[in-house]
Amino acid sequence: MEFVTKSPEATKKLGRKLAVDLINGQWLMANDSGVVIALVGDLGSGKTTFVQGFSEGLEIKQRIISPTFILMRKYNCSDPGSEHEDFYHIDLYRLEENIEAEVRNLGLEDVWNTKNSIVVIEWAEKIKDILPKNTVWITFKVLEDNSRKITLNDQ
Ligand code: ADP
Ligand code: MG
């Protein structure tokens, strides 16, 4: 599925909608692990902006701050009835060498192997070989100053 957004707000809105669809069970998912959403695209292509909208859709009230410098932030989905408990935002931008080994050593695989977790990963292509098979891949491309092509591959 392909979308073109013409503003940051439109990208947030798309993120919001996809999160609501996810919560409402409109995504096909494995039951025994978390949901991984892998974001791919250049710096400034809108990945973090998308995550801000996505978190709103999960009813996370905290402000989303880019985890570029700390690798990962954890948020609680505030809806007590939600079967999804934790939301993790990971950014691999700063990892440069032996990335898969480093991610393994940090125990990040436990994060997405935990039932009911929702994990969004920026620069996920750096670890594509160790991500679950049912990972949802979303690609971001800069078209012009304010427009972005966002491609969803949920196969
Ligand atoms: P990334 O996380 O991919 O590096 P960010 O979301 O941090 O990207 O930054 C995207 C930048 O592009 C922001 O400054 C945002 O305001 C701007 N922008 C302009 N148009 C769009 C759009 N249609 N969607 C998302 N961001 C946009
Ligand atoms: Mg970012």
PDB file of C-alpha atoms and ligand atoms in Angstrom:
ATOM      1  CA  MET A   1       0.000   0.000   0.000  1.00  0.00           C
ATOM      2  CA  GLU A   2       1.327   3.412  -0.917  1.00  0.00           C
ATOM      3  CA  PHE A   3       0.521   6.834   0.530  1.00  0.00           C
ATOM      4  CA  VAL A   4       1.701  10.331  -0.295  1.00  0.00           C
ATOM      5  CA  THR A   5       1.541  12.823   2.567  1.00  0.00           C
ATOM      6  CA  LYS A   6       1.842  16.534   1.950  1.00  0.00           C
ATOM      7  CA  SER A   7       2.647  17.729   5.474  1.00  0.00           C
ATOM      8  CA  PRO A   8       4.099  16.442   8.764  1.00  0.00           C
ATOM      9  CA  GLU A   9       0.561  16.497  10.174  1.00  0.00           C
ATOM     10  CA  ALA A  10      -0.630  14.194   7.363  1.00  0.00           C
ATOM     11  CA  THR A  11       2.171  11.755   8.173  1.00  0.00           C
ATOM     12  CA  LYS A  12       1.167  11.818  11.853  1.00  0.00           C
ATOM     13  CA  LYS A  13      -2.428  11.198  10.879  1.00  0.00           C
ATOM     14  CA  LEU A  14      -1.408   8.149   8.843  1.00  0.00           C
ATOM     15  CA  GLY A  15       0.589   6.871  11.837  1.00  0.00           C
ATOM     16  CA  ARG A  16      -2.433   7.418  14.069  1.00  0.00           C
ATOM     17  CA  LYS A  17      -4.701   5.519  11.726  1.00  0.00           C
ATOM     18  CA  LEU A  18      -2.356   2.561  11.404  1.00  0.00           C
ATOM     19  CA  ALA A  19      -2.025   2.342  15.196  1.00  0.00           C
ATOM     20  CA  VAL A  20      -5.793   2.373  15.638  1.00  0.00           C
ATOM     21  CA  ASP A  21      -6.125  -0.335  12.967  1.00  0.00           C
ATOM     22  CA  LEU A  22      -3.500  -2.358  14.818  1.00  0.00           C
ATOM     23  CA  ILE A  23      -5.302  -2.049  18.149  1.00  0.00           C
ATOM     24  CA  ASN A  24      -8.589  -2.957  16.533  1.00  0.00           C
ATOM     25  CA  GLY A  25      -7.062  -6.183  15.344  1.00  0.00           C
ATOM     26  CA  GLN A  26      -7.001  -5.381  11.667  1.00  0.00           C
ATOM     27  CA  TRP A  27      -3.422  -6.511  11.329  1.00  0.00           C
ATOM     28  CA  LEU A  28      -2.452 -10.113  10.989  1.00  0.00           C
ATOM     29  CA  MET A  29      -0.140 -11.001  13.838  1.00  0.00           C
ATOM     30  CA  ALA A  30       1.597 -13.817  15.642  1.00  0.00           C
ATOM     31  CA  ASN A  31       0.212 -14.376  19.108  1.00  0.00           C
ATOM     32  CA  ASP A  32       3.317 -15.427  20.910  1.00  0.00           C
ATOM     33  CA  SER A  33       5.516 -12.442  20.217  1.00  0.00           C
ATOM     34  CA  GLY A  34       5.304  -8.684  19.905  1.00  0.00           C
ATOM     35  CA  VAL A  35       4.497  -6.638  16.850  1.00  0.00           C
ATOM     36  CA  VAL A  36       7.494  -5.201  15.027  1.00  0.00           C
ATOM     37  CA  ILE A  37       7.117  -2.231  12.709  1.00  0.00           C
ATOM     38  CA  ALA A  38      10.309  -1.563  10.794  1.00  0.00           C
ATOM     39  CA  LEU A  39      10.813   1.949   9.415  1.00  0.00           C
ATOM     40  CA  VAL A  40      13.222   2.532   6.543  1.00  0.00           C
ATOM     41  CA  GLY A  41      14.198   5.856   4.987  1.00  0.00           C
ATOM     42  CA  ASP A  42      16.770   8.645   4.912  1.00  0.00           C
ATOM     43  CA  LEU A  43      17.279  11.174   7.652  1.00  0.00           C
ATOM     44  CA  GLY A  44      14.409  13.670   7.550  1.00  0.00           C
ATOM     45  CA  SER A  45      12.108  11.404   5.586  1.00  0.00           C
ATOM     46  CA  GLY A  46       9.492  11.395   8.357  1.00  0.00           C
ATOM     47  CA  LYS A  47      10.054   8.267  10.423  1.00  0.00           C
ATOM     48  CA  THR A  48       9.987   9.971  13.814  1.00  0.00           C
ATOM     49  CA  THR A  49       7.069  12.164  12.743  1.00  0.00           C
ATOM     50  CA  PHE A  50       5.162   9.002  11.831  1.00  0.00           C
ATOM     51  CA  VAL A  51       5.988   7.486  15.237  1.00  0.00           C
ATOM     52  CA  GLN A  52       4.562  10.569  16.972  1.00  0.00           C
ATOM     53  CA  GLY A  53       1.228   9.980  15.274  1.00  0.00           C
ATOM     54  CA  PHE A  54       1.443   6.243  15.793  1.00  0.00           C
ATOM     55  CA  SER A  55       1.891   6.722  19.544  1.00  0.00           C
ATOM     56  CA  GLU A  56      -1.133   9.015  19.666  1.00  0.00           C
ATOM     57  CA  GLY A  57      -3.120   6.235  18.061  1.00  0.00           C
ATOM     58  CA  LEU A  58      -1.943   3.936  20.848  1.00  0.00           C
ATOM     59  CA  GLU A  59      -3.209   6.561  23.300  1.00  0.00           C
ATOM     60  CA  ILE A  60       0.228   7.228  24.667  1.00  0.00           C
ATOM     61  CA  LYS A  61       0.081  10.563  26.397  1.00  0.00           C
ATOM     62  CA  GLN A  62       3.797  11.164  26.783  1.00  0.00           C
ATOM     63  CA  ARG A  63       5.556  13.188  24.147  1.00  0.00           C
ATOM     64  CA  ILE A  64       7.642  11.086  21.777  1.00  0.00           C
ATOM     65  CA  ILE A  65      11.267  12.179  21.830  1.00  0.00           C
ATOM     66  CA  SER A  66      13.588  10.758  19.213  1.00  0.00           C
ATOM     67  CA  PRO A  67      15.675   8.004  20.821  1.00  0.00           C
ATOM     68  CA  THR A  68      18.612   8.615  18.459  1.00  0.00           C
ATOM     69  CA  PHE A  69      21.055   9.184  21.302  1.00  0.00           C
ATOM     70  CA  ILE A  70      19.852   6.521  23.673  1.00  0.00           C
ATOM     71  CA  LEU A  71      18.779   3.769  21.232  1.00  0.00           C
ATOM     72  CA  MET A  72      15.461   2.953  22.858  1.00  0.00           C
ATOM     73  CA  ARG A  73      12.591   4.514  24.774  1.00  0.00           C
ATOM     74  CA  LYS A  74       9.757   2.638  26.410  1.00  0.00           C
ATOM     75  CA  TYR A  75       6.258   4.037  26.816  1.00  0.00           C
ATOM     76  CA  ASN A  76       3.160   2.654  28.449  1.00  0.00           C
ATOM     77  CA  CYS A  77      -0.018   2.324  26.487  1.00  0.00           C
ATOM     78  CA  SER A  78      -2.356   4.084  28.856  1.00  0.00           C
ATOM     79  CA  ASP A  79      -5.515   2.283  27.859  1.00  0.00           C
ATOM     80  CA  PRO A  80      -5.921  -0.238  30.704  1.00  0.00           C
ATOM     81  CA  GLY A  81      -8.132  -2.496  28.587  1.00  0.00           C
ATOM     82  CA  SER A  82      -5.615  -2.729  25.809  1.00  0.00           C
ATOM     83  CA  GLU A  83      -4.052  -6.098  25.211  1.00  0.00           C
ATOM     84  CA  HIS A  84      -0.910  -4.283  24.096  1.00  0.00           C
ATOM     85  CA  GLU A  85       1.032  -3.252  27.119  1.00  0.00           C
ATOM     86  CA  ASP A  86       4.253  -1.586  26.166  1.00  0.00           C
ATOM     87  CA  PHE A  87       5.375   0.497  23.271  1.00  0.00           C
ATOM     88  CA  TYR A  88       9.064   0.622  22.415  1.00  0.00           C
ATOM     89  CA  HIS A  89      10.645   3.135  20.061  1.00  0.00           C
ATOM     90  CA  ILE A  90      14.091   2.095  18.866  1.00  0.00           C
ATOM     91  CA  ASP A  91      16.441   4.123  16.654  1.00  0.00           C
ATOM     92  CA  LEU A  92      19.495   2.361  15.228  1.00  0.00           C
ATOM     93  CA  TYR A  93      20.872   5.415  13.432  1.00  0.00           C
ATOM     94  CA  ARG A  94      24.006   5.630  15.545  1.00  0.00           C
ATOM     95  CA  LEU A  95      24.960   1.971  15.404  1.00  0.00           C
ATOM     96  CA  GLU A  96      27.558   1.497  12.738  1.00  0.00           C
ATOM     97  CA  GLU A  97      29.511  -1.717  13.122  1.00  0.00           C
ATOM     98  CA  ASN A  98      28.576  -5.266  14.056  1.00  0.00           C
ATOM     99  CA  ILE A  99      25.087  -3.944  14.464  1.00  0.00           C
ATOM    100  CA  GLU A 100      23.266  -7.248  14.678  1.00  0.00           C
ATOM    101  CA  ALA A 101      25.719  -8.547  17.288  1.00  0.00           C
ATOM    102  CA  GLU A 102      25.386  -5.359  19.281  1.00  0.00           C
ATOM    103  CA  VAL A 103      21.615  -5.485  19.175  1.00  0.00           C
ATOM    104  CA  ARG A 104      21.763  -9.087  20.364  1.00  0.00           C
ATOM    105  CA  ASN A 105      24.147  -8.212  23.192  1.00  0.00           C
ATOM    106  CA  LEU A 106      21.868  -5.420  24.315  1.00  0.00           C
ATOM    107  CA  GLY A 107      19.048  -7.942  24.589  1.00  0.00           C
ATOM    108  CA  LEU A 108      16.805  -6.063  22.201  1.00  0.00           C
ATOM    109  CA  GLU A 109      15.438  -9.304  20.773  1.00  0.00           C
ATOM    110  CA  ASP A 110      13.736  -9.909  24.120  1.00  0.00           C
ATOM    111  CA  VAL A 111      11.826  -6.706  23.554  1.00  0.00           C
ATOM    112  CA  TRP A 112      10.105  -7.952  20.429  1.00  0.00           C
ATOM    113  CA  ASN A 113       9.844 -11.510  21.636  1.00  0.00           C
ATOM    114  CA  THR A 114       7.658 -10.319  24.491  1.00  0.00           C
ATOM    115  CA  LYS A 115       3.985 -10.965  23.999  1.00  0.00           C
ATOM    116  CA  ASN A 116       1.853  -7.831  23.693  1.00  0.00           C
ATOM    117  CA  SER A 117       4.714  -5.455  23.049  1.00  0.00           C
ATOM    118  CA  ILE A 118       4.604  -3.070  20.123  1.00  0.00           C
ATOM    119  CA  VAL A 119       8.027  -2.164  18.783  1.00  0.00           C
ATOM    120  CA  VAL A 120       8.801   0.488  16.192  1.00  0.00           C
ATOM    121  CA  ILE A 121      12.363   0.528  14.850  1.00  0.00           C
ATOM    122  CA  GLU A 122      13.932   3.349  12.834  1.00  0.00           C
ATOM    123  CA  TRP A 123      16.770   2.256  10.488  1.00  0.00           C
ATOM    124  CA  ALA A 124      15.525  -1.303  10.870  1.00  0.00           C
ATOM    125  CA  GLU A 125      17.175  -2.412   7.622  1.00  0.00           C
ATOM    126  CA  LYS A 126      20.423  -2.543   9.598  1.00  0.00           C
ATOM    127  CA  ILE A 127      19.138  -5.606  11.433  1.00  0.00           C
ATOM    128  CA  LYS A 128      16.764  -7.105   8.915  1.00  0.00           C
ATOM    129  CA  ASP A 129      18.186 -10.608   9.269  1.00  0.00           C
ATOM    130  CA  ILE A 130      17.319 -10.856  12.947  1.00  0.00           C
ATOM    131  CA  LEU A 131      13.842  -9.356  12.818  1.00  0.00           C
ATOM    132  CA  PRO A 132      10.796 -11.629  13.000  1.00  0.00           C
ATOM    133  CA  LYS A 133       9.310 -12.868   9.735  1.00  0.00           C
ATOM    134  CA  ASN A 134       6.036 -11.099  10.348  1.00  0.00           C
ATOM    135  CA  THR A 135       7.686  -7.688  10.706  1.00  0.00           C
ATOM    136  CA  VAL A 136       5.704  -4.918   9.026  1.00  0.00           C
ATOM    137  CA  TRP A 137       8.007  -2.860   6.807  1.00  0.00           C
ATOM    138  CA  ILE A 138       7.263   0.810   6.098  1.00  0.00           C
ATOM    139  CA  THR A 139       9.462   2.796   3.710  1.00  0.00           C
ATOM    140  CA  PHE A 140       9.729   6.604   3.678  1.00  0.00           C
ATOM    141  CA  LYS A 141      10.910   8.644   0.688  1.00  0.00           C
ATOM    142  CA  VAL A 142      11.302  12.395   0.359  1.00  0.00           C
ATOM    143  CA  LEU A 143       9.450  13.546  -2.760  1.00  0.00           C
ATOM    144  CA  GLU A 144       9.627  17.316  -2.252  1.00  0.00           C
ATOM    145  CA  ASP A 145      10.056  19.708   0.676  1.00  0.00           C
ATOM    146  CA  ASN A 146       6.785  18.760   2.310  1.00  0.00           C
ATOM    147  CA  SER A 147       5.765  15.584   0.598  1.00  0.00           C
ATOM    148  CA  ARG A 148       6.742  12.067   1.451  1.00  0.00           C
ATOM    149  CA  LYS A 149       5.961   8.715  -0.123  1.00  0.00           C
ATOM    150  CA  ILE A 150       5.173   6.132   2.532  1.00  0.00           C
ATOM    151  CA  THR A 151       4.941   2.517   1.439  1.00  0.00           C
ATOM    152  CA  LEU A 152       3.451  -0.140   3.640  1.00  0.00           C
ATOM    153  CA  ASN A 153       4.394  -3.727   3.105  1.00  0.00           C
ATOM    154  CA  ASP A 154       2.530  -5.932   5.529  1.00  0.00           C
ATOM    155  CA  GLN A 155       3.444  -9.232   3.922  1.00  0.00           C
TER     156      GLN A 155
HETATM  157  P1  ADP B   1      13.376  10.915  10.372  1.00  0.00           P
HETATM  158  O1  ADP B   1      12.972  10.369  11.693  1.00  0.00           O
HETATM  159  O2  ADP B   1      13.039  10.037   9.213  1.00  0.00           O
HETATM  160  O3  ADP B   1      14.809  11.355  10.337  1.00  0.00           O
HETATM  161  P2  ADP B   1      11.760  13.209  11.099  1.00  0.00           P
HETATM  162  O4  ADP B   1      10.364  12.768  11.260  1.00  0.00           O
HETATM  163  O5  ADP B   1      12.575  13.416  12.336  1.00  0.00           O
HETATM  164  O6  ADP B   1      12.520  12.218  10.088  1.00  0.00           O
HETATM  165  O7  ADP B   1      11.818  14.568  10.296  1.00  0.00           O
HETATM  166  C1  ADP B   1      11.041  14.825   9.166  1.00  0.00           C
HETATM  167  C2  ADP B   1      11.192  16.292   8.843  1.00  0.00           C
HETATM  168  O8  ADP B   1      10.546  16.586   7.610  1.00  0.00           O
HETATM  169  C3  ADP B   1      10.541  17.167   9.900  1.00  0.00           C
HETATM  170  O9  ADP B   1      11.289  18.347  10.025  1.00  0.00           O
HETATM  171  C4  ADP B   1       9.176  17.449   9.290  1.00  0.00           C
HETATM  172  O10 ADP B   1       8.634  18.679   9.748  1.00  0.00           O
HETATM  173  C5  ADP B   1       9.515  17.528   7.821  1.00  0.00           C
HETATM  174  N1  ADP B   1       8.397  17.170   6.930  1.00  0.00           N
HETATM  175  C6  ADP B   1       7.967  17.901   5.899  1.00  0.00           C
HETATM  176  N2  ADP B   1       6.965  17.307   5.245  1.00  0.00           N
HETATM  177  C7  ADP B   1       6.743  16.130   5.882  1.00  0.00           C
HETATM  178  C8  ADP B   1       5.829  15.060   5.659  1.00  0.00           C
HETATM  179  N3  ADP B   1       4.932  15.044   4.635  1.00  0.00           N
HETATM  180  N4  ADP B   1       5.889  14.025   6.508  1.00  0.00           N
HETATM  181  C9  ADP B   1       6.785  13.991   7.515  1.00  0.00           C
HETATM  182  N5  ADP B   1       7.670  14.970   7.769  1.00  0.00           N
HETATM  183  C10 ADP B   1       7.667  16.040   6.954  1.00  0.00           C
HETATM  184 MG    MG B   2      14.124   9.752  13.366  1.00  0.00          MG
END
